[in-house]
Short mmCIF file of C-alpha atoms in Angstrom, two decimals:
data_model
loop_
_atom_site.label_atom_id
_atom_site.label_comp_id
_atom_site.label_asym_id
_atom_site.label_seq_id
_atom_site.Cartn_x
_atom_site.Cartn_y
_atom_site.Cartn_z
CA MET P 148 0.75 54.62 -10.85
CA GLU P 149 2.51 54.97 -7.75
CA ASP P 150 -0.57 56.55 -6.11
CA SER P 151 -2.81 53.44 -6.55
CA GLY P 152 -0.10 51.36 -5.09
CA ALA P 153 -0.69 54.46 -1.90
CA SER P 154 -4.60 55.20 -2.27
CA ALA P 155 -5.07 51.01 -1.62
CA GLY P 156 -3.28 51.38 2.22
CA TYR P 157 -0.02 50.67 1.39
CA HIS P 158 2.54 53.61 2.77
CA PRO P 159 5.16 54.59 -0.34
CA ALA P 160 7.72 55.42 3.05
CA ALA P 161 7.59 52.04 3.68
CA LYS P 162 8.95 50.64 0.55
CA ARG P 163 12.45 49.75 1.58
CA THR P 164 15.58 51.88 -0.33
CA ARG P 165 17.63 49.17 -2.27
CA THR P 166 20.92 49.46 -1.79
CA GLU P 167 23.94 48.26 -4.40
CA GLU P 168 24.88 45.46 -2.43
CA GLU P 169 21.79 44.65 -1.79
CA ALA P 170 21.41 44.47 -5.52
CA ALA P 171 24.91 42.42 -5.64
CA VAL P 172 23.46 39.66 -3.12
CA SER P 173 19.95 38.91 -4.44
CA GLY P 174 21.20 37.93 -8.07
CA ALA P 175 23.77 34.98 -6.30
CA GLU P 176 21.73 32.85 -7.55
CA PRO P 177 18.62 31.50 -9.27
CA ALA P 178 15.55 30.10 -6.46
CA VAL P 179 14.35 26.91 -6.87
CA VAL P 180 11.01 26.68 -5.01
CA GLU P 181 10.44 23.48 -3.33
CA GLU P 182 8.27 20.90 -4.14
CA GLU P 183 5.58 20.32 -0.58
CA GLU P 184 1.25 20.28 -1.24
CA GLU P 185 0.54 24.14 -1.22
CA GLU P 186 -2.34 24.01 -4.75
CA GLU P 187 -0.92 26.61 -6.06
CA ALA P 188 2.78 24.67 -6.44
CA THR P 189 2.66 23.73 -9.79
CA GLY P 190 5.43 20.68 -10.22
CA ASP P 191 8.07 21.54 -12.16
CA ASP P 192 6.85 24.43 -13.12
CA ALA P 193 6.99 26.50 -9.79
CA ALA P 194 10.98 26.59 -10.04
CA GLY P 195 12.18 30.90 -9.79
CA SER P 196 15.26 28.83 -12.54
CA GLY P 197 14.67 29.62 -16.78
CA GLY P 198 14.60 31.19 -19.88
CA GLU P 199 12.51 31.44 -22.48
CA GLU P 200 10.51 27.76 -21.92
CA ARG P 201 9.81 28.96 -18.62
CA ALA P 202 7.99 31.43 -19.67
CA GLU P 203 6.53 30.13 -22.68
CA ASP P 204 5.63 27.27 -19.24
CA CYS P 205 3.80 30.48 -17.28
CA ALA P 206 1.88 31.35 -20.52
CA ASP P 207 0.77 28.18 -21.79
CA SER P 208 -0.79 27.86 -18.06
CA SER P 209 -2.30 30.57 -17.53
CA HIS P 210 -4.34 30.37 -20.55
CA ARG P 211 -5.37 27.15 -18.58
CA LEU P 212 -6.25 28.52 -15.39
CA PRO P 213 -10.05 31.65 -14.91
CA PRO P 214 -9.37 34.41 -14.46
CA SER P 215 -8.46 35.42 -10.97
CA PRO P 216 -8.20 38.75 -8.81
CA VAL P 217 -5.14 36.84 -7.24
CA VAL P 218 -2.32 36.26 -8.38
CA HIS P 219 0.57 33.55 -8.01
CA VAL P 220 4.31 34.17 -8.32
CA ARG P 221 6.91 31.50 -8.06
CA GLY P 222 10.94 31.92 -8.39
CA LEU P 223 11.36 34.99 -6.13
CA CYS P 224 14.74 35.53 -5.03
CA ASP P 225 15.74 34.19 -0.62
CA ALA P 226 15.76 38.00 0.05
CA VAL P 227 11.77 39.34 -1.04
CA VAL P 228 9.91 40.45 1.79
CA GLU P 229 6.05 42.49 1.30
CA ALA P 230 7.35 45.56 -0.22
CA ASP P 231 9.45 44.39 -2.69
CA LEU P 232 5.86 42.73 -4.19
CA VAL P 233 3.98 45.66 -3.34
CA GLU P 234 7.09 47.95 -5.34
CA ALA P 235 6.91 46.00 -8.42
CA LEU P 236 3.83 45.37 -8.67
CA ASP P 237 1.76 47.91 -7.91
CA LYS P 238 1.70 49.62 -11.65
CA PHE P 239 -0.62 47.28 -12.20
CA GLY P 240 -3.37 48.32 -10.08
CA ASN P 241 -4.25 48.14 -6.03
CA ILE P 242 -3.06 45.60 -4.43
CA CYS P 243 -5.04 44.47 -1.30
CA TYR P 244 -3.36 41.84 0.50
CA VAL P 245 -0.44 40.11 -0.14
CA MET P 246 0.72 36.51 1.73
CA MET P 247 4.06 35.06 1.79
CA MET P 248 5.32 31.50 1.23
CA PRO P 249 9.26 32.39 2.44
CA PHE P 250 10.02 28.89 2.26
CA LYS P 251 8.58 28.03 -1.05
CA ARG P 252 10.25 31.40 -2.91
CA GLN P 253 6.42 31.73 -3.96
CA ALA P 254 3.65 34.25 -2.59
CA LEU P 255 -0.32 35.74 -3.83
CA VAL P 256 -0.69 38.36 -4.37
CA GLU P 257 -4.64 40.18 -4.65
CA PHE P 258 -5.38 42.57 -6.80
CA ASP P 259 -8.42 44.97 -6.39
CA SER P 260 -9.89 43.51 -9.47
CA VAL P 261 -9.07 41.58 -12.67
CA GLU P 262 -8.08 43.62 -14.64
CA SER P 263 -5.60 44.76 -12.96
CA ALA P 264 -3.97 40.86 -12.25
CA LYS P 265 -4.56 40.27 -16.10
CA ARG P 266 -2.17 42.67 -16.31
CA CYS P 267 0.41 41.32 -14.51
CA VAL P 268 0.22 38.51 -15.41
CA SER P 269 -0.05 39.52 -19.28
CA CYS P 270 3.33 41.56 -18.61
CA GLY P 271 5.13 39.05 -17.07
CA ASN P 272 3.99 35.64 -19.75
CA ARG P 273 5.37 39.54 -22.72
CA GLU P 274 8.22 40.74 -20.87
CA ALA P 275 11.06 40.17 -17.86
CA VAL P 276 9.36 40.61 -14.85
CA PHE P 277 12.91 41.32 -11.55
CA ILE P 278 11.35 41.35 -8.31
CA ALA P 279 14.59 41.98 -5.66
CA GLU P 280 16.96 42.73 -9.04
CA GLU P 281 15.24 38.60 -9.79
CA GLN P 282 13.17 37.46 -12.79
CA ALA P 283 9.12 36.69 -11.69
CA PHE P 284 6.88 33.94 -12.84
CA PHE P 285 3.22 34.80 -13.07
CA ASN P 286 -0.07 32.55 -12.73
CA PHE P 287 -3.59 32.67 -12.07
CA SER P 288 -3.91 31.34 -8.72
CA THR P 289 -7.11 29.03 -7.90
CA SER P 290 -8.80 31.19 -5.32
CA GLN P 291 -10.85 34.42 -5.89
CA ARG P 292 -9.19 35.53 -2.77
CA ILE P 293 -7.27 35.55 -0.27
CA THR P 294 -8.14 33.65 3.15
CA ARG P 295 -7.37 36.20 6.15
CA PRO P 296 -6.96 35.61 10.01
CA THR P 297 -9.87 38.56 10.26
CA ASN P 298 -12.42 36.93 7.67
CA ALA P 299 -13.59 40.17 7.55
CA ASP P 300 -15.95 41.09 4.38
CA ASP P 301 -14.48 44.19 3.14
CA PRO P 302 -11.00 42.88 1.53
CA ALA P 303 -8.67 46.61 2.76
CA SER P 304 -9.72 45.78 5.95
CA ARG P 305 -6.73 45.94 8.18
CA ASN P 306 -6.29 46.13 11.72
CA GLN P 307 -2.95 47.55 14.20
CA VAL P 308 -2.37 44.30 15.90
CA LEU P 309 -0.13 41.91 13.66
CA LEU P 310 -0.13 37.96 14.42
CA LEU P 311 3.62 36.93 13.78
CA SER P 312 3.97 33.12 13.10
CA ILE P 313 8.00 32.12 13.65
CA GLN P 314 8.81 29.63 10.78
CA ASN P 315 12.17 27.61 11.69
CA PRO P 316 12.39 29.15 14.91
CA LEU P 317 15.85 27.98 16.24
CA TYR P 318 16.34 30.19 18.22
CA PRO P 319 13.93 31.60 21.63
CA ILE P 320 11.26 33.72 20.86
CA THR P 321 10.79 36.33 23.64
CA THR P 322 8.47 40.02 23.81
CA ASP P 323 12.56 41.42 23.74
CA VAL P 324 13.42 40.03 20.68
CA LEU P 325 10.25 40.84 18.62
CA TYR P 326 10.24 44.00 20.10
CA SER P 327 13.72 44.41 19.44
CA VAL P 328 12.70 43.90 15.25
CA CYS P 329 9.19 45.65 15.48
CA ASN P 330 9.28 48.61 16.81
CA PRO P 331 12.16 50.45 14.18
CA VAL P 332 9.51 50.31 11.91
CA GLY P 333 6.77 51.39 13.82
CA SER P 334 5.76 51.80 17.62
CA VAL P 335 4.98 48.54 19.53
CA LEU P 336 2.00 49.21 22.31
CA ARG P 337 1.58 45.11 23.15
CA ILE P 338 3.06 42.44 22.69
CA VAL P 339 1.92 38.44 23.80
CA ILE P 340 3.47 35.28 22.62
CA PHE P 341 2.09 31.68 22.30
CA LYS P 342 2.94 28.38 21.76
CA ARG P 343 -0.42 25.68 20.76
CA ASN P 344 0.60 25.41 17.15
CA GLY P 345 4.12 26.91 16.94
CA ILE P 346 5.80 29.84 17.93
CA GLN P 347 2.83 32.51 16.73
CA ALA P 348 2.77 36.12 18.41
CA MET P 349 -0.09 38.96 18.61
CA VAL P 350 2.22 42.54 17.70
CA GLU P 351 -0.39 45.86 18.92
CA PHE P 352 1.04 48.46 17.32
CA GLN P 353 0.28 51.96 18.37
CA SER P 354 -1.73 53.00 14.83
CA VAL P 355 -2.77 51.59 11.88
CA GLU P 356 -0.52 52.54 9.71
CA ASP P 357 2.60 51.39 11.68
CA ALA P 358 1.36 47.77 11.79
CA GLN P 359 1.36 48.11 8.26
CA LYS P 360 4.58 49.80 7.49
CA ALA P 361 5.72 46.65 9.80
CA LYS P 362 4.13 43.66 7.87
CA LEU P 363 5.53 45.24 4.48
CA ALA P 364 8.46 45.22 5.74
CA LEU P 365 8.69 42.51 7.52
CA ASN P 366 6.85 39.98 6.45
CA GLY P 367 8.62 36.37 4.82
CA ALA P 368 12.07 38.51 6.73
CA ASP P 369 14.80 36.72 8.58
CA ILE P 370 15.01 37.80 12.61
CA TYR P 371 18.47 35.14 12.86
CA ALA P 372 20.62 34.43 9.08
CA GLY P 373 18.41 31.65 7.07
CA CYS P 374 16.21 30.21 10.28
CA CYS P 375 13.48 32.34 12.67
CA THR P 376 11.01 33.56 9.56
CA LEU P 377 7.83 35.79 9.86
CA LYS P 378 5.22 35.20 7.48
CA ILE P 379 2.65 37.86 9.00
CA GLU P 380 -0.86 38.99 9.19
CA TYR P 381 -3.76 40.57 10.10
CA ALA P 382 -5.06 39.40 13.78
CA ARG P 383 -8.04 39.15 14.73
CA PRO P 384 -8.03 41.32 17.81
CA ASN P 385 -7.93 44.85 17.60
CA ARG P 386 -6.36 45.48 21.17
CA LEU P 387 -4.16 42.99 23.24
CA ASN P 388 -5.06 42.22 27.21
CA VAL P 389 -1.68 41.95 29.67
CA VAL P 390 -1.91 41.38 32.77
CA ARG P 391 2.31 40.69 33.39
CA ASN P 392 5.39 42.02 32.09
CA ASP P 393 7.83 38.64 31.72
CA SER P 394 9.21 36.96 28.08
CA THR P 395 6.11 35.64 26.89
CA SER P 396 4.11 39.35 27.24
CA TRP P 397 4.47 42.83 27.58
CA ASP P 398 2.60 45.84 27.97
CA TYR P 399 5.00 48.88 26.58
CA SER P 400 2.14 51.61 27.50
CA LYS P 401 2.22 50.47 31.48
CA PRO P 402 6.25 49.22 32.31
CA PHE P 403 5.47 48.50 36.20
CA LEU P 404 2.35 45.81 35.51
CA LEU P 405 3.38 42.93 37.76
CA GLN P 406 6.62 41.56 36.91
CA ARG P 407 6.27 37.44 37.61
CA GLU P 408 10.04 36.31 38.73
CA ARG P 409 11.45 33.42 38.48
CA GLY P 410 11.42 31.10 42.37
CA LYS P 411 10.28 33.50 44.08
CA GLY P 412 7.08 31.62 45.91
CA ARG P 413 6.74 27.70 47.04
CA ARG P 414 7.61 25.02 45.41
CA ARG P 415 6.59 21.64 44.73
CA GLN P 416 8.84 19.49 46.31
CA ALA P 417 11.03 17.70 43.56
CA ILE P 418 12.16 13.14 43.84
CA LEU P 419 15.47 13.83 41.90
CA GLY P 420 16.27 17.67 42.15
CA GLU P 421 17.16 19.60 39.68
CA HIS P 422 17.16 18.09 36.89
CA PRO P 423 21.04 17.16 35.62
CA SER P 424 22.23 19.38 32.37
CA ASN P 425 24.74 17.83 31.49
CA GLY P 426 25.88 20.79 29.34
CA TYR P 427 22.89 20.77 26.76
CA GLY P 428 20.25 22.99 28.42
CA PRO P 429 19.49 26.88 28.06
CA HIS P 430 22.81 28.04 30.06
CA CYS P 431 25.08 27.42 26.29
CA PRO P 432 24.07 28.38 22.84
CA LEU P 433 21.47 26.48 20.91
CA LEU P 434 22.99 25.64 17.13
CA PRO P 435 25.59 27.31 14.65
CA LEU P 436 23.85 28.78 12.00
CA PRO P 437 22.73 26.14 9.99
CA GLY P 438 25.33 26.11 6.28
CA ASN P 439 22.76 26.14 4.13
CA SER P 440 21.58 29.47 6.31
CA ARG P 441 18.58 30.59 3.30
CA ARG P 442 20.11 33.91 3.39
CA ARG P 443 23.26 32.85 1.43
CA ARG P 444 24.62 36.99 4.13
CA SER P 445 26.78 37.56 7.61
CA SER P 446 24.37 38.00 9.95
CA GLU P 447 25.67 41.56 9.68
CA GLU P 448 24.79 41.61 6.24
CA VAL P 449 21.36 40.94 6.91
CA GLN P 450 21.45 43.98 9.90
CA ASP P 451 22.44 46.14 6.87
CA ARG P 452 19.91 44.83 4.89
CA VAL P 453 17.26 45.32 7.09
CA GLY P 454 18.35 49.34 8.43
CA TYR P 455 18.24 48.88 11.87
CA PRO P 456 19.98 46.44 14.58
CA LEU P 457 18.10 43.03 15.63
CA LEU P 458 19.29 43.29 19.01
CA LEU P 459 18.83 47.24 20.26
CA HIS P 460 18.95 47.37 24.15
CA ARG P 461 16.97 46.11 26.41
CA SER P 462 14.57 48.00 28.02
CA PRO P 463 16.13 48.25 31.62
CA SER P 464 13.44 46.21 33.77
CA ALA P 465 14.00 43.18 31.25
CA SER P 466 16.14 40.78 33.52
CA SER P 467 18.61 38.67 32.29
CA SER P 468 16.50 35.88 32.43
CA SER P 469 13.62 37.17 30.50
CA TYR P 470 16.23 38.00 27.84
CA LEU P 471 17.83 34.14 27.41
CA GLY P 472 13.84 32.00 27.39
CA HIS P 473 14.12 30.51 31.68
CA GLY P 474 10.98 29.12 32.21
CA ILE P 475 9.77 30.32 28.84
CA THR P 476 7.87 27.13 28.21
CA SER P 477 7.54 23.47 29.36
CA SER P 478 10.53 20.64 28.59
CA VAL P 479 7.54 17.84 27.65
CA ALA P 480 5.65 17.73 24.24
CA MET P 481 1.93 16.64 23.20
CA VAL P 482 2.10 14.09 20.61
CA SER P 483 -1.86 12.97 19.19
CA GLY P 484 -3.00 11.92 17.02
CA LEU P 485 -0.82 8.61 17.45
CA HIS P 486 -1.47 5.61 14.78
CA PRO P 487 -2.80 2.71 17.58
CA THR P 488 -1.78 -0.38 15.67
CA LYS P 489 2.29 1.92 13.75
CA MET P 490 3.58 4.15 16.18
CA ASN P 491 5.03 2.87 19.72
CA CYS P 492 7.59 4.10 21.84
CA THR P 493 10.77 4.10 20.25
CA ARG P 494 9.32 5.17 16.76
CA VAL P 495 7.70 8.56 18.95
CA PHE P 496 11.49 9.12 19.23
CA ASN P 497 13.21 8.28 16.62
CA LEU P 498 11.24 11.30 14.61
CA LEU P 499 11.95 13.81 17.61
CA CYS P 500 15.13 13.48 18.33
CA LEU P 501 15.58 14.80 15.19
CA TYR P 502 14.34 18.35 17.46
CA GLY P 503 16.42 17.57 20.44
CA ASN P 504 17.59 15.05 23.01
CA VAL P 505 14.52 12.25 24.12
CA GLU P 506 14.18 11.51 27.48
CA LYS P 507 11.30 10.57 28.06
CA VAL P 508 8.49 8.83 25.98
CA LYS P 509 5.22 7.93 27.61
CA PHE P 510 1.75 7.00 26.14
CA MET P 511 -1.44 8.15 27.52
CA ARG P 512 -3.77 5.54 28.20
CA SER P 513 -6.82 8.01 29.45
CA VAL P 514 -6.27 9.19 25.73
CA PRO P 515 -5.68 7.24 22.48
CA GLY P 516 -3.39 7.74 20.04
CA THR P 517 -2.10 10.55 22.40
CA ALA P 518 2.11 10.21 23.91
CA LEU P 519 4.21 13.21 26.55
CA VAL P 520 7.40 13.28 25.09
CA GLU P 521 9.61 14.84 27.61
CA MET P 522 12.72 16.72 25.82
CA GLY P 523 16.58 17.98 27.02
CA ASP P 524 14.85 22.00 27.26
CA GLU P 525 11.96 24.13 26.40
CA TYR P 526 14.21 25.32 22.92
CA ALA P 527 13.69 21.18 21.06
CA VAL P 528 9.79 20.68 21.80
CA ASP P 529 9.93 25.05 20.41
CA ARG P 530 12.02 23.33 16.82
CA ALA P 531 9.35 19.54 17.60
CA VAL P 532 6.04 21.97 17.88
CA SER P 533 7.39 24.03 14.72
CA HIS P 534 8.11 21.21 12.49
CA LEU P 535 5.79 18.74 12.90
CA ASN P 536 2.34 19.57 13.68
CA GLY P 537 0.33 19.26 11.22
CA VAL P 538 2.21 16.42 9.60
CA ARG P 539 0.30 13.21 7.93
CA VAL P 540 1.32 10.21 9.37
CA PHE P 541 -0.31 6.73 8.77
CA ASP P 542 -2.85 8.07 7.78
CA LYS P 543 -3.07 10.44 10.14
CA LYS P 544 -2.67 14.08 11.73
CA LEU P 545 -0.20 15.10 14.18
CA ASN P 546 -1.17 17.73 17.60
CA VAL P 547 2.46 18.44 18.64
CA CYS P 548 1.91 21.00 21.50
CA VAL P 549 3.39 22.04 25.18
CA SER P 550 2.47 20.05 27.56
CA LYS P 551 1.18 21.91 30.46
CA GLN P 552 3.17 19.30 32.83
CA GLN P 553 6.76 19.17 33.41
CA ALA P 554 8.08 16.25 33.63
CA VAL P 555 7.05 12.32 32.41
CA ILE P 556 6.29 10.19 35.51
CA PRO P 557 6.44 6.49 34.38
CA SER P 558 3.45 5.52 35.37
CA GLN P 559 0.06 2.99 34.46
CA VAL P 560 2.33 1.38 32.69
CA PHE P 561 0.26 -0.48 29.65
CA GLU P 562 0.95 -3.16 26.89
CA LEU P 563 0.54 -1.79 24.02
CA ALA P 564 -1.14 -3.64 20.52
CA ASP P 565 2.49 -4.09 19.61
CA GLY P 566 3.24 -5.92 22.08
CA THR P 567 6.08 -3.05 23.45
CA ASP P 568 6.35 -0.75 26.75
CA SER P 569 3.40 2.37 26.51
CA TYR P 570 6.36 4.74 29.00
CA GLN P 571 10.45 4.54 27.51
CA ASP P 572 13.28 5.97 29.38
CA PHE P 573 15.96 6.79 25.93
CA SER P 574 18.24 9.00 28.55
CA VAL P 575 21.37 7.03 28.01
CA THR P 576 21.01 5.88 24.62
CA ARG P 577 23.35 7.29 22.16
CA ASN P 578 20.88 7.46 19.91
CA ASN P 579 20.43 10.89 20.74
CA ARG P 580 21.89 13.36 18.98
CA PHE P 581 22.42 16.72 20.85
CA SER P 582 24.13 15.74 23.72
CA SER P 583 27.91 14.67 21.83
CA ALA P 584 31.00 16.75 20.64
CA GLN P 585 29.19 16.21 16.92
CA SER P 586 25.90 18.26 17.74
CA SER P 587 27.15 21.09 16.43
CA ARG P 588 27.21 18.93 13.11
CA ASN P 589 22.68 18.91 13.52
CA ILE P 590 21.14 20.54 10.48
CA ILE P 591 17.00 21.48 12.02
CA GLN P 592 14.89 20.02 9.20
CA PRO P 593 11.44 20.59 8.42
CA PRO P 594 10.38 17.03 7.19
CA ALA P 595 10.64 16.50 3.39
CA ALA P 596 10.58 13.94 0.74
CA VAL P 597 14.24 13.97 1.00
CA LEU P 598 15.51 11.55 3.27
CA HIS P 599 20.25 11.59 4.39
CA PHE P 600 21.50 8.72 5.32
CA TYR P 601 24.68 7.69 7.26
CA ASN P 602 26.31 5.00 9.55
CA ALA P 603 25.23 2.31 6.52
CA PRO P 604 27.35 -1.06 5.66
CA PRO P 605 29.69 0.63 3.86
CA THR P 606 28.51 -2.49 1.57
CA LEU P 607 24.75 -1.47 1.80
CA SER P 608 23.09 -1.66 -1.69
CA GLN P 609 19.98 -0.05 -3.06
CA GLN P 610 18.22 -3.54 -3.16
CA GLN P 611 18.46 -4.24 -0.31
CA LEU P 612 17.34 -0.69 1.04
CA HIS P 613 14.16 -1.93 -1.59
CA ALA P 614 13.84 -5.52 0.28
CA LEU P 615 14.60 -3.53 4.06
CA CYS P 616 11.00 -1.33 2.81
CA THR P 617 9.38 -4.36 2.05
CA GLU P 618 10.32 -5.87 4.91
CA HIS P 619 8.40 -2.55 7.33
CA ASP P 620 5.76 -2.25 4.76
CA ILE P 621 6.26 1.08 4.32
CA PRO P 622 6.81 3.06 0.82
CA VAL P 623 9.43 2.34 -1.04
CA PHE P 624 12.17 5.63 -2.04
CA SER P 625 11.96 5.91 -5.98
CA LYS P 626 15.16 7.13 -6.61
CA PHE P 627 18.63 6.32 -4.60
CA LYS P 628 21.91 8.56 -4.42
CA VAL P 629 25.02 7.37 -2.26
CA PHE P 630 28.22 9.84 -1.63
CA ASN P 631 31.61 9.77 -3.22
CA ILE P 632 32.80 7.09 -0.56
CA LYS P 633 36.36 7.67 1.22
CA PRO P 634 39.39 5.40 1.44
CA ASN P 635 39.02 3.34 3.99
CA SER P 636 35.91 4.88 5.15
CA LYS P 637 33.78 1.93 7.48
CA THR P 638 29.86 3.37 6.49
CA LEU P 639 28.15 4.94 3.74
CA SER P 640 25.85 7.69 3.74
CA GLY P 641 23.93 8.84 0.62
CA LEU P 642 19.62 10.04 0.42
CA LEU P 643 17.34 8.58 -0.60
CA GLU P 644 14.43 10.52 -2.72
CA PHE P 645 10.28 9.66 -1.66
CA ASP P 646 7.40 10.35 -4.20
CA SER P 647 6.09 12.30 -1.97
CA LYS P 648 6.65 14.23 1.77
CA THR P 649 4.07 11.51 4.08
CA ALA P 650 6.21 8.54 2.41
CA ALA P 651 9.27 10.13 3.75
CA VAL P 652 8.43 10.40 7.46
CA GLU P 653 7.00 6.95 7.96
CA ALA P 654 10.10 5.89 6.37
CA LEU P 655 12.77 7.13 8.67
CA ILE P 656 9.79 7.47 11.58
CA VAL P 657 10.55 2.56 11.44
CA LEU P 658 14.00 2.40 9.36
CA ASN P 659 15.91 5.04 12.08
CA HIS P 660 18.22 3.25 13.33
CA HIS P 661 17.58 0.19 12.60
CA GLN P 662 20.41 -2.08 13.16
CA ILE P 663 21.29 -3.69 10.44
CA ARG P 664 23.84 -6.75 11.03
CA ILE P 665 26.53 -8.04 8.26
CA PRO P 666 29.24 -11.34 8.01
CA ASN P 667 32.52 -10.73 9.71
CA SER P 668 31.30 -7.29 12.36
CA SER P 669 30.94 -8.49 15.14
CA ASN P 670 28.75 -5.09 15.98
CA PRO P 671 25.72 -4.08 13.86
CA PHE P 672 25.43 -1.33 12.26
CA THR P 673 22.94 1.21 13.23
CA LEU P 674 21.34 3.24 10.45
CA LYS P 675 20.90 6.84 11.33
CA LEU P 676 18.14 8.86 9.30
CA CYS P 677 17.55 12.75 9.12
CA PHE P 678 15.00 15.16 6.83
CA SER P 679 17.87 16.25 3.33
CA THR P 680 18.31 20.70 2.73
CA SER P 681 18.05 18.97 -0.89
CA SER P 682 13.95 19.22 -2.64
CA HIS P 683 15.04 16.34 -4.93
CA LEU P 684 17.92 13.95 -6.56
#
C-alpha cells in the first residue's frame, strides 16, 4: 500500500524516519484541542485524550455525518507534521491533500475517493490508529473537498511555489531565515515576504518535487521552539518576480541583483530626530521563548528532530542589517473595522498593548472606523497583525495591517462619538508592558475565551466583577477562578472564562486597566487583563 501514497504525488524520501528520542518525546502528554471557531471542531470530542468512551463518541459521530472523501483528524500531538499523517494514513488509499491546523492539534486529510476515507474512519473506530506515536481520532468532514489557494479543478494539481503562513511570529522572519529552513529540504530559487494579512511568504523551488517534499517535511512545524509555526499550501502563481535582493525578497538565481542599502540617498528631515529606543528596539532581543512551548523541547532537540540546523550560515552578500530585520516594515499599524461608538483611543490601546508598547493612537477623520497605531517597533506591529487581524469585536471584523506611514502625527484632532479625543499619546503611560524589567514575563497569546486578570484588589469578589461587566454593558463571564493568595500578598489574580472568544475580547477591551478603588486605600488598583494560555477552566 505504500506505493499508493507515492502514486498520489507524495515523495517517499520526504517521509521522516523517526528516532527513538522523538518517539519518547512525542508520547509525553495527551493532546487537548483548543476550542475555536473551526466548523470541524466538536467541543469535547475534539480532545486528543481518552479511551473507550472517546472511541465510542467518534463512532457515534461518524454515523451522524454523511461519508466524505475528506477526513477530520483530531488528537494529534504537538510534534506532528504533514509527513507523519501521510506515513500513517496512505495505507487506506491515495491522499490528495492535507491541511494542518497545528494550534488545534487537528488536520483535514482529503483522499481520492470516499471508499478510502471510509476505510480510514472505520479502522479508527475499530482500533487505535497512531500518528507520531499518539492515538488519533477520525470522523468525516462536513466538506467534500479541501479548498486550495490555487482553486485548481484538478485535486491532484501541485505547484513549485508554496504559500507559507507564519503563525505566532514572536521573532523576525526574513529571507535569510526562510532560506535556512527551506533550502535543506529542496532547492530554493526565490522568496518573497509580504505582511498584509499577518506574515506570509511565497517560496519558489526548483521543481514541483522539491516543493512537495518541503510541504511534507515542514507543514505544521515550528521555525523556533513554541512559535513561528508554519502552515503551508500550494500558491497560485507558478513563478515569483523579484526586483531586488533584501530582507523581504531574494532571487537566489541572481546573486548580483540590486540590493537596497539602508540609509542611502536623501532622507526627509525628521521633526524629533532619531526615535529613542530606551532599550526596546531592534538592537535588543525580542522575547524569550514562552515557558508553555507547544513543543516541550529545547531548541537543540528541535534542531535534531528536523534533521538540519535551523540557522545555517548566511550568504556572504546578506548584510547584517538585513538579517536583523532592519527596515523590514513600519512601526505603525492601521486598524479598521472599529465600532463607531464603542471604540476610542484608550480601548484600542487596551487591546494592542498585549503585543508591544503602544506609543500613539489616532483615529482618521477621512476613514471612519479606522485608526493608526504607532507601536514600539515593527515587530510589535507584526505580532498585532498576526494575532488580531480578522478578530470579531462588537459585531464588526477587525482588519489589522501594516501602515505605509512611518509615524503618527497629531494632526486634525476631533471629537469621537463618546466625547473623547481622536488622538492620544501613550508613550509615557505606565500601562505599557514591554518597557520595564518585567517585560520578559510577557507571554504573547492569540485571543482566547479565557482571560487572566491580575493586580486586582485582594478583596475583589466574583459578584463585584459581575457587577463591573454589567455596568459597562459587556458579556459576563461564565466561570471564575482565583489563584492561591500568597501570605502578605497585596493583589489578587485569577482566570475568567467567557462563553466565546469574542465576548472575552470585548471584556478585555473595556475593562483592561480599569481602576478599582477600595476603602482605606489612597491609590486605586489598576486591573490588568491578558489572554490566558488555558483553553478552559
